[in-house]
Coordinates of C-alpha atoms and ligand atoms in Angstrom, one line a residue:
M1 CA 138.3 12.7 34.7
E2 CA 135.7 11.2 32.9
F3 CA 133.5 8.1 33.8
P4 CA 131.0 5.9 31.4
F5 CA 127.9 7.3 33.6
D6 CA 126.2 10.6 34.3
I7 CA 128.5 12.6 36.8
N8 CA 125.9 15.0 36.9
Q9 CA 123.1 12.4 38.1
I10 CA 125.1 11.7 41.1
F11 CA 126.8 15.1 42.1
T12 CA 124.1 17.9 41.5
E13 CA 126.2 20.8 42.9
R14 CA 129.6 22.0 41.6
V15 CA 131.2 21.1 45.1
S16 CA 129.6 18.1 46.9
F17 CA 130.2 17.5 50.4
L18 CA 130.8 13.5 51.3
D19 CA 130.9 11.9 54.7
Q20 CA 130.5 8.1 56.2
N21 CA 127.1 7.9 54.5
L22 CA 128.6 8.1 51.1
A23 CA 125.8 9.9 49.6
A24 CA 125.8 13.3 47.7
D25 CA 122.2 14.0 48.7
R26 CA 119.1 12.1 49.7
W27 CA 118.4 11.1 46.1
T28 CA 121.6 9.4 45.8
A29 CA 121.1 7.7 49.2
R30 CA 117.9 6.0 48.0
R31 CA 119.5 4.7 44.7
P32 CA 121.9 1.7 44.9
D33 CA 123.0 2.1 41.4
L34 CA 124.1 5.7 42.0
Q35 CA 125.7 4.9 45.1
A36 CA 127.6 2.1 43.3
N37 CA 128.7 4.6 40.8
L38 CA 129.7 7.2 43.5
A39 CA 131.9 4.6 44.9
T40 CA 133.7 3.9 41.8
V41 CA 134.3 7.6 41.5
I42 CA 136.0 7.8 45.0
D43 CA 138.0 4.8 44.6
E44 CA 139.3 6.0 41.0
L45 CA 140.1 9.3 42.5
G46 CA 141.8 7.7 45.3
R47 CA 144.1 5.6 43.1
A48 CA 144.7 8.6 41.1
S49 CA 145.9 10.7 43.9
A50 CA 148.3 8.0 45.2
K51 CA 149.8 7.8 42.0
A52 CA 150.6 11.5 41.8
Q53 CA 151.8 11.2 45.2
Q54 CA 153.9 8.0 44.2
L55 CA 152.2 6.2 47.3
T56 CA 152.2 2.4 47.5
A57 CA 148.4 2.4 48.6
A58 CA 145.5 4.7 48.4
V59 CA 144.9 6.9 51.4
T60 CA 141.1 7.5 49.9
S61 CA 138.6 4.8 49.0
A62 CA 135.0 4.5 49.4
S63 CA 135.1 1.8 51.8
K64 CA 137.8 4.1 54.0
L65 CA 135.6 7.0 53.7
Q66 CA 132.5 4.6 55.2
S67 CA 134.5 3.5 58.2
Q68 CA 136.5 6.7 59.0
R69 CA 135.1 10.0 60.2
H70 CA 136.5 12.0 57.5
Q71 CA 135.1 14.1 55.2
L72 CA 135.5 14.7 51.4
Y73 CA 134.7 17.8 48.9
L74 CA 134.4 16.8 45.3
L75 CA 134.6 19.5 42.5
K76 CA 132.8 18.6 39.3
D77 CA 132.9 20.4 35.8
G78 CA 129.0 19.8 34.9
E79 CA 129.3 21.2 31.2
S80 CA 132.2 18.8 30.0
S81 CA 131.6 15.3 28.5
G82 CA 128.9 16.4 26.4
G83 CA 126.8 17.4 29.3
R84 CA 127.3 14.3 31.4
G85 CA 130.0 16.1 33.5
A86 CA 133.4 15.2 34.8
V87 CA 135.2 15.0 38.1
V88 CA 137.7 17.6 38.6
G89 CA 139.5 16.6 42.1
F90 CA 138.7 16.1 45.8
L91 CA 139.8 17.4 48.9
K92 CA 139.6 15.2 52.1
V93 CA 139.7 16.5 55.6
G94 CA 139.2 15.1 59.1
H95 CA 140.2 15.6 62.9
K96 CA 143.1 13.9 64.3
K97 CA 144.5 13.8 67.6
L98 CA 147.9 14.9 67.2
F99 CA 151.1 15.5 69.8
L100 CA 153.0 18.5 68.4
L101 CA 156.0 20.5 69.2
D102 CA 156.2 24.5 69.2
R103 CA 158.9 26.7 68.0
H104 CA 160.3 26.0 71.7
G105 CA 159.9 22.5 71.6
V106 CA 157.0 22.5 74.0
H107 CA 154.7 19.7 73.4
V108 CA 151.0 20.9 72.5
E109 CA 148.4 18.2 72.5
A110 CA 145.6 19.1 69.8
E111 CA 142.7 17.5 67.6
P112 CA 142.9 20.0 64.7
L113 CA 141.2 19.7 61.3
C114 CA 143.7 18.0 59.1
V115 CA 144.3 17.9 55.1
L116 CA 144.5 14.2 54.7
D117 CA 144.3 13.9 50.8
F118 CA 143.9 16.4 48.0
Y119 CA 143.8 15.8 44.2
I120 CA 143.2 17.6 41.2
A121 CA 143.2 15.8 37.7
E122 CA 146.6 16.1 36.1
N123 CA 145.5 17.9 33.0
L124 CA 143.6 20.6 35.2
Q125 CA 146.3 21.3 37.6
R126 CA 147.5 24.9 37.9
H127 CA 143.9 26.2 36.6
G128 CA 142.7 27.3 40.0
Y129 CA 140.6 24.6 40.6
G130 CA 142.5 23.5 43.9
L131 CA 142.2 27.1 45.3
E132 CA 138.4 27.0 44.5
L133 CA 137.9 23.6 46.4
F134 CA 140.2 24.5 49.3
D135 CA 138.3 28.0 49.6
F136 CA 135.1 26.2 49.6
M137 CA 136.3 24.0 52.4
L138 CA 137.7 26.7 54.5
Q139 CA 134.4 28.5 54.4
H140 CA 132.5 25.5 55.1
K141 CA 134.4 24.4 58.0
N142 CA 135.0 28.0 59.1
V143 CA 138.7 27.6 59.6
E144 CA 142.0 29.4 58.5
P145 CA 144.7 27.4 56.7
G146 CA 147.2 28.3 59.4
R147 CA 145.2 26.6 61.9
M148 CA 145.0 23.4 60.2
A149 CA 147.5 20.4 60.0
Y150 CA 148.7 18.6 56.8
D151 CA 149.4 15.1 56.9
R152 CA 152.6 14.3 54.8
P153 CA 152.1 17.2 52.3
S154 CA 153.5 16.8 48.9
P155 CA 155.8 19.6 47.4
K156 CA 153.0 20.8 45.3
L157 CA 150.7 21.1 48.4
L158 CA 153.4 23.0 50.1
S159 CA 154.1 25.4 47.0
F160 CA 150.2 25.5 47.0
L161 CA 150.0 26.8 50.3
E162 CA 152.7 29.3 50.2
K163 CA 151.3 30.6 47.2
H164 CA 147.7 31.1 48.1
Y165 CA 147.9 31.6 52.0
S166 CA 151.4 32.8 52.4
L167 CA 152.1 29.8 54.7
T168 CA 156.1 29.5 54.7
Q169 CA 157.0 29.2 58.6
N170 CA 156.5 25.6 59.1
V171 CA 157.3 24.4 62.7
P172 CA 159.5 21.1 62.6
Q173 CA 157.7 17.9 63.8
V174 CA 158.6 14.4 64.9
N175 CA 155.6 12.7 63.0
N176 CA 154.5 13.1 59.3
F177 CA 152.3 16.2 59.9
V178 CA 153.2 19.7 59.0
V179 CA 151.9 22.8 61.0
F180 CA 152.8 26.5 60.5
E181 CA 153.5 29.3 63.0
D182 CA 149.9 30.4 63.2
F183 CA 149.0 26.8 64.5
F184 CA 150.3 27.8 68.0
F185 CA 148.9 31.2 68.5
N186 CA 146.7 31.0 71.5
R187 CA 147.0 27.2 72.1
A188 CA 148.0 25.8 75.4
A189 CA 151.0 23.6 76.0
V190 CA 150.3 20.1 77.5
Q191 CA 151.1 20.5 81.3
Ligands
ACO1 N1 154.6 21.9 40.8 C1 154.8 22.7 41.8 N2 153.8 23.5 42.1 C2 152.4 23.3 41.9 C3 152.1 22.2 40.8 C4 153.4 21.6 40.1 N3 153.2 20.9 39.3 N4 150.7 22.1 40.5 C5 150.3 23.0 41.5 N5 151.2 23.8 42.3 C6 151.0 24.7 43.3 C7 151.8 25.9 42.8 O1 152.1 27.0 44.1 C8 150.8 26.6 41.7 O2 151.3 28.1 41.6 P1 151.9 28.3 40.4 O3 151.5 27.7 39.2 O4 152.0 29.7 40.3 O5 153.4 27.9 40.7 C9 149.6 26.4 42.5 O6 149.6 25.2 43.3 C10 148.7 26.7 41.7 O7 147.2 26.5 42.4 P2 145.7 26.0 41.9 O8 145.9 26.0 40.4 O9 144.8 26.3 42.7 O10 146.2 24.5 42.4 P3 145.8 22.9 41.7 O11 144.5 23.2 41.1 O12 147.0 22.6 40.7 O13 146.0 22.1 42.9 C11 147.2 20.5 44.0 C12 147.0 21.9 43.8 C13 146.0 19.7 44.6 C14 148.3 20.0 45.0 C15 147.4 19.7 42.6 O14 148.5 20.3 42.1 C16 147.6 18.2 42.9 O15 146.7 17.3 42.6 N6 149.0 17.5 42.9 C17 149.1 16.1 42.9 C18 148.5 15.5 44.1 C19 149.1 16.1 45.1 O16 150.5 16.4 45.3 N7 148.5 16.3 46.2 C20 148.7 16.9 47.8 C21 149.1 15.5 48.5 S1 149.5 16.0 50.1 C22 148.2 15.8 51.0 O17 147.0 15.8 50.5 C23 148.1 16.0 52.4

């Protein structure tokens, strides 16, 4: 995704990590103009993701990121757009308190790291960028994909998880979250 400003000035790394402070680094934090452009990027990505998933409202926006304790990883291609850089996509994660059912229907209370939103620009999908971003997050958080929960995953995300992480056996839930069998390994049931 291209923007009418310099992406490389806002996001200095190939993968940037953003939280409530909405700043890719200390330099951006002190520049209101860069902060405004960063908010434009997040809003635009959130809208594109919602459209791709046919959602009526965006799950991700700059203001939501500021008010919720979620974290966002943003992948850029620094070489494109004549050296100004373009945004490839993003992955948003966060902890949620969930009441889940294990394979035997036993209630388990947990607060796992959840995948909340995930989007790679339309023309760049199926080129391995999603995997690059997801693997970066797994290393950064030191978490296994099977220990995470997935909020209303799209068919593309389910296919992605099966292909790259062999996650196939999901355990039926009564909420919108999907978890896999590994999730319940060594986790205590609610007494
Ligand atoms: N149809 C089916 N499966 C797909 C598609 C597609 N159009 N695109 C990606 N995949 C899955 C497949 O398993 C594919 O492997 P294959 O090409 O051998 O079939 C695999 O992902 C490719 O892996 P990557 O190239 O690393 O993934 P990509 O860069 O495409 O990113 C993502 C995956 C983020 C799901 C991307 O396809 C996307 O943005 N889709 C639209 C938005 C979306 O559905 N996001 C998930 C929302 S749900 C949530 O966030 C909780």
